C-alpha cells in the first residue's frame, strides 16, 4: 500500500514539475507575441496616421488595400482554413478532440496587425487572445500528460497575452476565468499564475510603459448618482455594439462573393474615416488626445454632435471591419466608446447642470464600464483599465459602475458577441 502511494506521489510530482515547465514556456512565448504585436502595431499605425494627416486620399487606399491583403493571405497562404476568432477557442476548450491548429499563431498575428494599421476600426486584443490560446493548445498536444489540462494551458496562454497587452496580470487571470474557462482548478491556478508572472517579468525587463499616462487625483461621493447614470448608458451602448456586430454579420453572410464584402466594407470605412478620423484603427491615439484635452474642451453644439456621431458610427465601422474580413474584436472599440461616452456625459453635466464633475474620471470609468458590459466580465474590466493607467484611485467607483453596466446590458440583451449563437434563439 505504501509502495502504491509512493508511486502515485512520484507521478504527481513529475506531472507538477512538467506543468510548471510548460506553463513557463507558454507564458514567455505568449508574452513575447503580445508585446511584439503591440509594439509593431503602435509603430506602423503611427506612421500610417501621419501619412493620412498629410494626404487624406490614403483613407481611400488603406482600407481596401489592408482588407485585400488579408483576403489573399487567407486564400493562398493559409489555404482557406477556418477563421472563427475567439469562438474557436471556446470550441476547443469544450471538446476533447478539437484543438487549435498551429497556423492560427501567424494567421492572427499578421491579420490583426494588418487590420489595425490600415485603418480597420478594431483592436489587436482578440487576435492576441486566439494566437496565445493556440500556443497553449499546441503545447498540450506535445505530451499525453497534458491532455487533461488542455483548458488550463489554453488559459495560461491567454492570460499571459492579456497581461502583455495591458500590463495587468490580474486582468489576464480574470479574463481567462470569466470569459474562457468559467471555473478554477488547482492546475489552472498553477499554470496561469506562472504564465502571467513570466509575462509580467518580461514586461518589467523590457520596461513597457502603461498604455495611457494620466494623473488621477481623487473622486467625490457626490458624483455617485452620475456614475450610476454612466453605468446605465454604458450598458445601453454595449448592447448597441453587440447588436451591430451580430446584425452586420448576418447581412454580410448573405453576400457570396467575398470581394464584394471587401468593396462595401472599404467604402463604409473610407467615408467614416473622412468624417471622423478618430475612428482610424483601434482609436487609442484618439483616447490619448482627449485625455490630454479633457479639461480644456468646452461643450459646444459642434463638439456634442462630433461625440454623438463617433458613438453612433464606431460600432458600425467596427462591425463592418470584422465582417469584411478584418481580424479583431470588441475590446478596443469598447474602451474607445467608453472614453468618449464618459467625456460626453461629464461635459453635458458640467455645461448644463454645473455639477463640476471630473471629466478624466468619467472617461476612465466609462472605458471599464462599456468593456464590462460588452464581454460580461466586470472584474476583468476593472483590473484591465486600472492596469492601463497604472492607477487604482478609481477602483471603488469602477467596481460599482462595471456591475451596473453589465447587468443593465444583460437585462436588455442577454448575449455578447462571444456567447451569441443562433441556436440559442428559440
mmCIF file with all atom_site columns, N, CA and C in Angstrom, residues 57-116:
data_model
loop_
_atom_site.group_PDB
_atom_site.id
_atom_site.type_symbol
_atom_site.label_atom_id
_atom_site.label_alt_id
_atom_site.label_comp_id
_atom_site.label_asym_id
_atom_site.label_entity_id
_atom_site.label_seq_id
_atom_site.pdbx_PDB_ins_code
_atom_site.Cartn_x
_atom_site.Cartn_y
_atom_site.Cartn_z
_atom_site.occupancy
_atom_site.B_iso_or_equiv
_atom_site.pdbx_formal_charge
_atom_site.auth_seq_id
_atom_site.auth_comp_id
_atom_site.auth_asym_id
_atom_site.auth_atom_id
_atom_site.pdbx_PDB_model_num
ATOM 1   N N  . UNK A 1 57  ? -6.226  61.281 -49.046 1.00 0.00 ? 57  UNK A N  1
ATOM 2   C CA . UNK A 1 57  ? -6.645  60.284 -50.044 1.00 0.00 ? 57  UNK A CA 1
ATOM 3   C C  . UNK A 1 57  ? -6.226  58.869 -49.644 1.00 0.00 ? 57  UNK A C  1
ATOM 4   N N  . UNK A 1 58  ? -5.247  58.771 -48.741 1.00 0.00 ? 58  UNK A N  1
ATOM 5   C CA . UNK A 1 58  ? -4.850  57.447 -48.249 1.00 0.00 ? 58  UNK A CA 1
ATOM 6   C C  . UNK A 1 58  ? -5.988  56.758 -47.496 1.00 0.00 ? 58  UNK A C  1
ATOM 7   N N  . UNK A 1 59  ? -6.952  57.561 -47.013 1.00 0.00 ? 59  UNK A N  1
ATOM 8   C CA . UNK A 1 59  ? -8.100  56.964 -46.325 1.00 0.00 ? 59  UNK A CA 1
ATOM 9   C C  . UNK A 1 59  ? -8.938  56.114 -47.268 1.00 0.00 ? 59  UNK A C  1
ATOM 10  N N  . UNK A 1 60  ? -8.815  56.348 -48.558 1.00 0.00 ? 60  UNK A N  1
ATOM 11  C CA . UNK A 1 60  ? -9.498  55.515 -49.553 1.00 0.00 ? 60  UNK A CA 1
ATOM 12  C C  . UNK A 1 60  ? -8.655  54.280 -49.864 1.00 0.00 ? 60  UNK A C  1
ATOM 13  N N  . UNK A 1 61  ? -7.348  54.475 -49.932 1.00 0.00 ? 61  UNK A N  1
ATOM 14  C CA . UNK A 1 61  ? -6.449  53.400 -50.349 1.00 0.00 ? 61  UNK A CA 1
ATOM 15  C C  . UNK A 1 61  ? -6.213  52.376 -49.247 1.00 0.00 ? 61  UNK A C  1
ATOM 16  N N  . UNK A 1 62  ? -5.956  52.853 -48.026 1.00 0.00 ? 62  UNK A N  1
ATOM 17  C CA . UNK A 1 62  ? -5.542  51.955 -46.947 1.00 0.00 ? 62  UNK A CA 1
ATOM 18  C C  . UNK A 1 62  ? -6.568  50.860 -46.617 1.00 0.00 ? 62  UNK A C  1
ATOM 19  N N  . UNK A 1 63  ? -7.861  51.192 -46.399 1.00 0.00 ? 63  UNK A N  1
ATOM 20  C CA . UNK A 1 63  ? -8.800  50.131 -46.027 1.00 0.00 ? 63  UNK A CA 1
ATOM 21  C C  . UNK A 1 63  ? -8.932  49.032 -47.081 1.00 0.00 ? 63  UNK A C  1
ATOM 22  N N  . UNK A 1 64  ? -9.080  49.408 -48.351 1.00 0.00 ? 64  UNK A N  1
ATOM 23  C CA . UNK A 1 64  ? -9.249  48.382 -49.383 1.00 0.00 ? 64  UNK A CA 1
ATOM 24  C C  . UNK A 1 64  ? -7.965  47.580 -49.580 1.00 0.00 ? 64  UNK A C  1
ATOM 25  N N  . UNK A 1 65  ? -6.810  48.231 -49.419 1.00 0.00 ? 65  UNK A N  1
ATOM 26  C CA . UNK A 1 65  ? -5.542  47.508 -49.545 1.00 0.00 ? 65  UNK A CA 1
ATOM 27  C C  . UNK A 1 65  ? -5.379  46.514 -48.394 1.00 0.00 ? 65  UNK A C  1
ATOM 28  N N  . UNK A 1 66  ? -5.627  46.985 -47.161 1.00 0.00 ? 66  UNK A N  1
ATOM 29  C CA . UNK A 1 66  ? -5.459  46.119 -45.996 1.00 0.00 ? 66  UNK A CA 1
ATOM 30  C C  . UNK A 1 66  ? -6.387  44.914 -46.040 1.00 0.00 ? 66  UNK A C  1
ATOM 31  N N  . UNK A 1 67  ? -7.673  45.139 -46.316 1.00 0.00 ? 67  UNK A N  1
ATOM 32  C CA . UNK A 1 67  ? -8.641  44.039 -46.365 1.00 0.00 ? 67  UNK A CA 1
ATOM 33  C C  . UNK A 1 67  ? -8.341  43.079 -47.519 1.00 0.00 ? 67  UNK A C  1
ATOM 34  N N  . UNK A 1 68  ? -7.838  43.610 -48.624 1.00 0.00 ? 68  UNK A N  1
ATOM 35  C CA . UNK A 1 68  ? -7.494  42.761 -49.777 1.00 0.00 ? 68  UNK A CA 1
ATOM 36  C C  . UNK A 1 68  ? -6.301  41.868 -49.462 1.00 0.00 ? 68  UNK A C  1
ATOM 37  N N  . UNK A 1 69  ? -5.281  42.428 -48.830 1.00 0.00 ? 69  UNK A N  1
ATOM 38  C CA . UNK A 1 69  ? -4.098  41.627 -48.468 1.00 0.00 ? 69  UNK A CA 1
ATOM 39  C C  . UNK A 1 69  ? -4.494  40.506 -47.514 1.00 0.00 ? 69  UNK A C  1
ATOM 40  N N  . UNK A 1 70  ? -5.327  40.838 -46.521 1.00 0.00 ? 70  UNK A N  1
ATOM 41  C CA . UNK A 1 70  ? -5.795  39.815 -45.571 1.00 0.00 ? 70  UNK A CA 1
ATOM 42  C C  . UNK A 1 70  ? -6.547  38.705 -46.311 1.00 0.00 ? 70  UNK A C  1
ATOM 43  N N  . UNK A 1 71  ? -7.393  39.103 -47.264 1.00 0.00 ? 71  UNK A N  1
ATOM 44  C CA . UNK A 1 71  ? -8.162  38.128 -48.043 1.00 0.00 ? 71  UNK A CA 1
ATOM 45  C C  . UNK A 1 71  ? -7.236  37.191 -48.816 1.00 0.00 ? 71  UNK A C  1
ATOM 46  N N  . UNK A 1 72  ? -6.246  37.744 -49.499 1.00 0.00 ? 72  UNK A N  1
ATOM 47  C CA . UNK A 1 72  ? -5.344  36.910 -50.297 1.00 0.00 ? 72  UNK A CA 1
ATOM 48  C C  . UNK A 1 72  ? -4.458  36.023 -49.417 1.00 0.00 ? 72  UNK A C  1
ATOM 49  N N  . UNK A 1 73  ? -4.077  36.527 -48.264 1.00 0.00 ? 73  UNK A N  1
ATOM 50  C CA . UNK A 1 73  ? -3.314  35.690 -47.337 1.00 0.00 ? 73  UNK A CA 1
ATOM 51  C C  . UNK A 1 73  ? -4.137  34.497 -46.881 1.00 0.00 ? 73  UNK A C  1
ATOM 52  N N  . UNK A 1 74  ? -5.405  34.752 -46.551 1.00 0.00 ? 74  UNK A N  1
ATOM 53  C CA . UNK A 1 74  ? -6.278  33.651 -46.114 1.00 0.00 ? 74  UNK A CA 1
ATOM 54  C C  . UNK A 1 74  ? -6.540  32.653 -47.235 1.00 0.00 ? 74  UNK A C  1
ATOM 55  N N  . UNK A 1 75  ? -6.675  33.176 -48.448 1.00 0.00 ? 75  UNK A N  1
ATOM 56  C CA . UNK A 1 75  ? -6.966  32.308 -49.594 1.00 0.00 ? 75  UNK A CA 1
ATOM 57  C C  . UNK A 1 75  ? -5.767  31.448 -49.986 1.00 0.00 ? 75  UNK A C  1
ATOM 58  N N  . UNK A 1 76  ? -4.585  32.049 -50.037 1.00 0.00 ? 76  UNK A N  1
ATOM 59  C CA . UNK A 1 76  ? -3.449  31.366 -50.652 1.00 0.00 ? 76  UNK A CA 1
ATOM 60  C C  . UNK A 1 76  ? -2.362  30.944 -49.666 1.00 0.00 ? 76  UNK A C  1
ATOM 61  N N  . UNK A 1 77  ? -2.084  31.760 -48.642 1.00 0.00 ? 77  UNK A N  1
ATOM 62  C CA . UNK A 1 77  ? -1.061  31.363 -47.670 1.00 0.00 ? 77  UNK A CA 1
ATOM 63  C C  . UNK A 1 77  ? -1.630  30.396 -46.643 1.00 0.00 ? 77  UNK A C  1
ATOM 64  N N  . UNK A 1 78  ? -2.829  30.698 -46.149 1.00 0.00 ? 78  UNK A N  1
ATOM 65  C CA . UNK A 1 78  ? -3.445  29.861 -45.119 1.00 0.00 ? 78  UNK A CA 1
ATOM 66  C C  . UNK A 1 78  ? -4.502  28.911 -45.685 1.00 0.00 ? 78  UNK A C  1
ATOM 67  N N  . UNK A 1 79  ? -4.566  28.810 -47.014 1.00 0.00 ? 79  UNK A N  1
ATOM 68  C CA . UNK A 1 79  ? -5.344  27.774 -47.727 1.00 0.00 ? 79  UNK A CA 1
ATOM 69  C C  . UNK A 1 79  ? -6.817  27.699 -47.321 1.00 0.00 ? 79  UNK A C  1
ATOM 70  N N  . UNK A 1 80  ? -7.454  28.861 -47.201 1.00 0.00 ? 80  UNK A N  1
ATOM 71  C CA . UNK A 1 80  ? -8.896  28.948 -46.915 1.00 0.00 ? 80  UNK A CA 1
ATOM 72  C C  . UNK A 1 80  ? -9.301  28.223 -45.630 1.00 0.00 ? 80  UNK A C  1
ATOM 73  N N  . UNK A 1 81  ? -8.387  28.165 -44.662 1.00 0.00 ? 81  UNK A N  1
ATOM 74  C CA . UNK A 1 81  ? -8.693  27.460 -43.423 1.00 0.00 ? 81  UNK A CA 1
ATOM 75  C C  . UNK A 1 81  ? -9.628  28.288 -42.546 1.00 0.00 ? 81  UNK A C  1
ATOM 76  N N  . UNK A 1 82  ? -10.258 27.597 -41.590 1.00 0.00 ? 82  UNK A N  1
ATOM 77  C CA . UNK A 1 82  ? -11.267 28.243 -40.740 1.00 0.00 ? 82  UNK A CA 1
ATOM 78  C C  . UNK A 1 82  ? -10.717 29.451 -39.996 1.00 0.00 ? 82  UNK A C  1
ATOM 79  N N  . UNK A 1 83  ? -11.592 30.446 -39.800 1.00 0.00 ? 83  UNK A N  1
ATOM 80  C CA . UNK A 1 83  ? -11.203 31.614 -39.016 1.00 0.00 ? 83  UNK A CA 1
ATOM 81  C C  . UNK A 1 83  ? -12.444 32.150 -38.299 1.00 0.00 ? 83  UNK A C  1
ATOM 82  N N  . UNK A 1 84  ? -12.763 31.560 -37.160 1.00 0.00 ? 84  UNK A N  1
ATOM 83  C CA . UNK A 1 84  ? -13.942 31.979 -36.403 1.00 0.00 ? 84  UNK A CA 1
ATOM 84  C C  . UNK A 1 84  ? -13.584 32.876 -35.222 1.00 0.00 ? 84  UNK A C  1
ATOM 85  N N  . UNK A 1 85  ? -12.303 33.163 -35.064 1.00 0.00 ? 85  UNK A N  1
ATOM 86  C CA . UNK A 1 85  ? -11.899 34.016 -33.960 1.00 0.00 ? 85  UNK A CA 1
ATOM 87  C C  . UNK A 1 85  ? -11.999 33.317 -32.624 1.00 0.00 ? 85  UNK A C  1
ATOM 88  N N  . UNK A 1 86  ? -12.458 34.052 -31.615 1.00 0.00 ? 86  UNK A N  1
ATOM 89  C CA . UNK A 1 86  ? -12.462 33.536 -30.249 1.00 0.00 ? 86  UNK A CA 1
ATOM 90  C C  . UNK A 1 86  ? -13.425 32.359 -30.069 1.00 0.00 ? 86  UNK A C  1
ATOM 91  N N  . UNK A 1 87  ? -14.413 32.241 -30.950 1.00 0.00 ? 87  UNK A N  1
ATOM 92  C CA . UNK A 1 87  ? -15.349 31.119 -30.834 1.00 0.00 ? 87  UNK A CA 1
ATOM 93  C C  . UNK A 1 87  ? -14.628 29.784 -31.008 1.00 0.00 ? 87  UNK A C  1
ATOM 94  N N  . UNK A 1 88  ? -13.536 29.778 -31.781 1.00 0.00 ? 88  UNK A N  1
ATOM 95  C CA . UNK A 1 88  ? -12.753 28.554 -31.927 1.00 0.00 ? 88  UNK A CA 1
ATOM 96  C C  . UNK A 1 88  ? -12.061 28.182 -30.619 1.00 0.00 ? 88  UNK A C  1
ATOM 97  N N  . UNK A 1 89  ? -11.710 29.184 -29.820 1.00 0.00 ? 89  UNK A N  1
ATOM 98  C CA . UNK A 1 89  ? -11.121 28.914 -28.511 1.00 0.00 ? 89  UNK A CA 1
ATOM 99  C C  . UNK A 1 89  ? -12.159 28.216 -27.639 1.00 0.00 ? 89  UNK A C  1
ATOM 100 N N  . UNK A 1 90  ? -13.409 28.726 -27.651 1.00 0.00 ? 90  UNK A N  1
ATOM 101 C CA . UNK A 1 90  ? -14.476 28.098 -26.878 1.00 0.00 ? 90  UNK A CA 1
ATOM 102 C C  . UNK A 1 90  ? -14.717 26.664 -27.342 1.00 0.00 ? 90  UNK A C  1
ATOM 103 N N  . UNK A 1 91  ? -14.759 26.474 -28.661 1.00 0.00 ? 91  UNK A N  1
ATOM 104 C CA . UNK A 1 91  ? -14.992 25.131 -29.209 1.00 0.00 ? 91  UNK A CA 1
ATOM 105 C C  . UNK A 1 91  ? -13.892 24.166 -28.780 1.00 0.00 ? 91  UNK A C  1
ATOM 106 N N  . UNK A 1 92  ? -12.667 24.657 -28.724 1.00 0.00 ? 92  UNK A N  1
ATOM 107 C CA . UNK A 1 92  ? -11.539 23.808 -28.343 1.00 0.00 ? 92  UNK A CA 1
ATOM 108 C C  . UNK A 1 92  ? -11.606 23.411 -26.868 1.00 0.00 ? 92  UNK A C  1
ATOM 109 N N  . UNK A 1 93  ? -11.933 24.370 -26.000 1.00 0.00 ? 93  UNK A N  1
ATOM 110 C CA . UNK A 1 93  ? -11.989 24.059 -24.567 1.00 0.00 ? 93  UNK A CA 1
ATOM 111 C C  . UNK A 1 93  ? -13.188 23.181 -24.213 1.00 0.00 ? 93  UNK A C  1
ATOM 112 N N  . UNK A 1 94  ? -14.220 23.226 -25.043 1.00 0.00 ? 94  UNK A N  1
ATOM 113 C CA . UNK A 1 94  ? -15.427 22.434 -24.772 1.00 0.00 ? 94  UNK A CA 1
ATOM 114 C C  . UNK A 1 94  ? -15.375 21.046 -25.391 1.00 0.00 ? 94  UNK A C  1
ATOM 115 N N  . UNK A 1 95  ? -14.346 20.774 -26.196 1.00 0.00 ? 95  UNK A N  1
ATOM 116 C CA . UNK A 1 95  ? -14.250 19.490 -26.895 1.00 0.00 ? 95  UNK A CA 1
ATOM 117 C C  . UNK A 1 95  ? -12.924 18.813 -26.572 1.00 0.00 ? 95  UNK A C  1
ATOM 118 N N  . UNK A 1 96  ? -12.971 17.491 -26.369 1.00 0.00 ? 96  UNK A N  1
ATOM 119 C CA . UNK A 1 96  ? -11.744 16.738 -26.121 1.00 0.00 ? 96  UNK A CA 1
ATOM 120 C C  . UNK A 1 96  ? -10.954 16.493 -27.401 1.00 0.00 ? 96  UNK A C  1
ATOM 121 N N  . UNK A 1 97  ? -11.643 16.512 -28.541 1.00 0.00 ? 97  UNK A N  1
ATOM 122 C CA . UNK A 1 97  ? -10.990 16.149 -29.802 1.00 0.00 ? 97  UNK A CA 1
ATOM 123 C C  . UNK A 1 97  ? -10.552 17.350 -30.644 1.00 0.00 ? 97  UNK A C  1
ATOM 124 N N  . UNK A 1 98  ? -11.203 18.489 -30.440 1.00 0.00 ? 98  UNK A N  1
ATOM 125 C CA . UNK A 1 98  ? -10.915 19.668 -31.280 1.00 0.00 ? 98  UNK A CA 1
ATOM 126 C C  . UNK A 1 98  ? -9.806  20.509 -30.664 1.00 0.00 ? 98  UNK A C  1
ATOM 127 N N  . UNK A 1 99  ? -8.734  20.725 -31.433 1.00 0.00 ? 99  UNK A N  1
ATOM 128 C CA . UNK A 1 99  ? -7.604  21.534 -30.970 1.00 0.00 ? 99  UNK A CA 1
ATOM 129 C C  . UNK A 1 99  ? -7.408  22.727 -31.891 1.00 0.00 ? 99  UNK A C  1
ATOM 130 N N  . UNK A 1 100 ? -6.704  23.715 -31.393 1.00 0.00 ? 100 UNK A N  1
ATOM 131 C CA . UNK A 1 100 ? -6.386  24.891 -32.200 1.00 0.00 ? 100 UNK A CA 1
ATOM 132 C C  . UNK A 1 100 ? -5.132  24.601 -33.024 1.00 0.00 ? 100 UNK A C  1
ATOM 133 N N  . UNK A 1 101 ? -5.225  24.630 -34.343 1.00 0.00 ? 101 UNK A N  1
ATOM 134 C CA . UNK A 1 101 ? -4.059  24.324 -35.184 1.00 0.00 ? 101 UNK A CA 1
ATOM 135 C C  . UNK A 1 101 ? -3.006  25.424 -35.128 1.00 0.00 ? 101 UNK A C  1
ATOM 136 N N  . UNK A 1 102 ? -1.752  25.058 -35.313 1.00 0.00 ? 102 UNK A N  1
ATOM 137 C CA . UNK A 1 102 ? -0.638  25.989 -35.123 1.00 0.00 ? 102 UNK A CA 1
ATOM 138 C C  . UNK A 1 102 ? -0.640  27.155 -36.111 1.00 0.00 ? 102 UNK A C  1
ATOM 139 N N  . UNK A 1 103 ? -1.286  27.004 -37.293 1.00 0.00 ? 103 UNK A N  1
ATOM 140 C CA . UNK A 1 103 ? -1.281  28.107 -38.264 1.00 0.00 ? 103 UNK A CA 1
ATOM 141 C C  . UNK A 1 103 ? -1.989  29.347 -37.722 1.00 0.00 ? 103 UNK A C  1
ATOM 142 N N  . UNK A 1 104 ? -2.805  29.169 -36.672 1.00 0.00 ? 104 UNK A N  1
ATOM 143 C CA . UNK A 1 104 ? -3.531  30.318 -36.121 1.00 0.00 ? 104 UNK A CA 1
ATOM 144 C C  . UNK A 1 104 ? -2.602  31.318 -35.434 1.00 0.00 ? 104 UNK A C  1
ATOM 145 N N  . UNK A 1 105 ? -1.421  30.894 -35.068 1.00 0.00 ? 105 UNK A N  1
ATOM 146 C CA . UNK A 1 105 ? -0.479  31.839 -34.443 1.00 0.00 ? 105 UNK A CA 1
ATOM 147 C C  . UNK A 1 105 ? -0.031  32.889 -35.453 1.00 0.00 ? 105 UNK A C  1
ATOM 148 N N  . UNK A 1 106 ? 0.568   32.493 -36.602 1.00 0.00 ? 106 UNK A N  1
ATOM 149 C CA . UNK A 1 106 ? 0.944   33.528 -37.585 1.00 0.00 ? 106 UNK A CA 1
ATOM 150 C C  . UNK A 1 106 ? -0.254  34.187 -38.248 1.00 0.00 ? 106 UNK A C  1
ATOM 151 N N  . UNK A 1 107 ? -1.337  33.421 -38.450 1.00 0.00 ? 107 UNK A N  1
ATOM 152 C CA . UNK A 1 107 ? -2.521  33.965 -39.126 1.00 0.00 ? 107 UNK A CA 1
ATOM 153 C C  . UNK A 1 107 ? -3.097  35.149 -38.363 1.00 0.00 ? 107 UNK A C  1
ATOM 154 N N  . UNK A 1 108 ? -3.352  34.985 -37.072 1.00 0.00 ? 108 UNK A N  1
ATOM 155 C CA . UNK A 1 108 ? -3.962  36.064 -36.292 1.00 0.00 ? 108 UNK A CA 1
ATOM 156 C C  . UNK A 1 108 ? -2.962  37.181 -36.000 1.00 0.00 ? 108 UNK A C  1
ATOM 157 N N  . UNK A 1 109 ? -1.702  36.839 -35.859 1.00 0.00 ? 109 UNK A N  1
ATOM 158 C CA . UNK A 1 109 ? -0.684  37.870 -35.657 1.00 0.00 ? 109 UNK A CA 1
ATOM 159 C C  . UNK A 1 109 ? -0.636  38.797 -36.868 1.00 0.00 ? 109 UNK A C  1
ATOM 160 N N  . UNK A 1 110 ? -0.494  38.231 -38.052 1.00 0.00 ? 110 UNK A N  1
ATOM 161 C CA . UNK A 1 110 ? -0.360  39.032 -39.276 1.00 0.00 ? 110 UNK A CA 1
ATOM 162 C C  . UNK A 1 110 ? -1.655  39.776 -39.589 1.00 0.00 ? 110 UNK A C  1
ATOM 163 N N  . UNK A 1 111 ? -2.774  39.064 -39.545 1.00 0.00 ? 111 UNK A N  1
ATOM 164 C CA . UNK A 1 111 ? -4.046  39.678 -39.924 1.00 0.00 ? 111 UNK A CA 1
ATOM 165 C C  . UNK A 1 111 ? -4.493  40.740 -38.922 1.00 0.00 ? 111 UNK A C  1
ATOM 166 N N  . UNK A 1 112 ? -4.229  40.509 -37.636 1.00 0.00 ? 112 UNK A N  1
ATOM 167 C CA . UNK A 1 112 ? -4.550  41.529 -36.631 1.00 0.00 ? 112 UNK A CA 1
ATOM 168 C C  . UNK A 1 112 ? -3.745  42.794 -36.856 1.00 0.00 ? 112 UNK A C  1
ATOM 169 N N  . UNK A 1 113 ? -2.462  42.624 -37.143 1.00 0.00 ? 113 UNK A N  1
ATOM 170 C CA . UNK A 1 113 ? -1.592  43.766 -37.419 1.00 0.00 ? 113 UNK A CA 1
ATOM 171 C C  . UNK A 1 113 ? -2.069  44.543 -38.639 1.00 0.00 ? 113 UNK A C  1
ATOM 172 N N  . UNK A 1 114 ? -2.322  43.835 -39.739 1.00 0.00 ? 114 UNK A N  1
ATOM 173 C CA . UNK A 1 114 ? -2.730  44.482 -40.989 1.00 0.00 ? 114 UNK A CA 1
ATOM 174 C C  . UNK A 1 114 ? -4.077  45.188 -40.847 1.00 0.00 ? 114 UNK A C  1
ATOM 175 N N  . UNK A 1 115 ? -4.992  44.576 -40.132 1.00 0.00 ? 115 UNK A N  1
ATOM 176 C CA . UNK A 1 115 ? -6.324  45.174 -39.953 1.00 0.00 ? 115 UNK A CA 1
ATOM 177 C C  . UNK A 1 115 ? -6.221  46.550 -39.320 1.00 0.00 ? 115 UNK A C  1
ATOM 178 N N  . UNK A 1 116 ? -5.488  46.658 -38.216 1.00 0.00 ? 116 UNK A N  1
ATOM 179 C CA . UNK A 1 116 ? -5.439  47.910 -37.453 1.00 0.00 ? 116 UNK A CA 1
ATOM 180 C C  . UNK A 1 116 ? -4.611  48.977 -38.156 1.00 0.00 ? 116 UNK A C  1
#
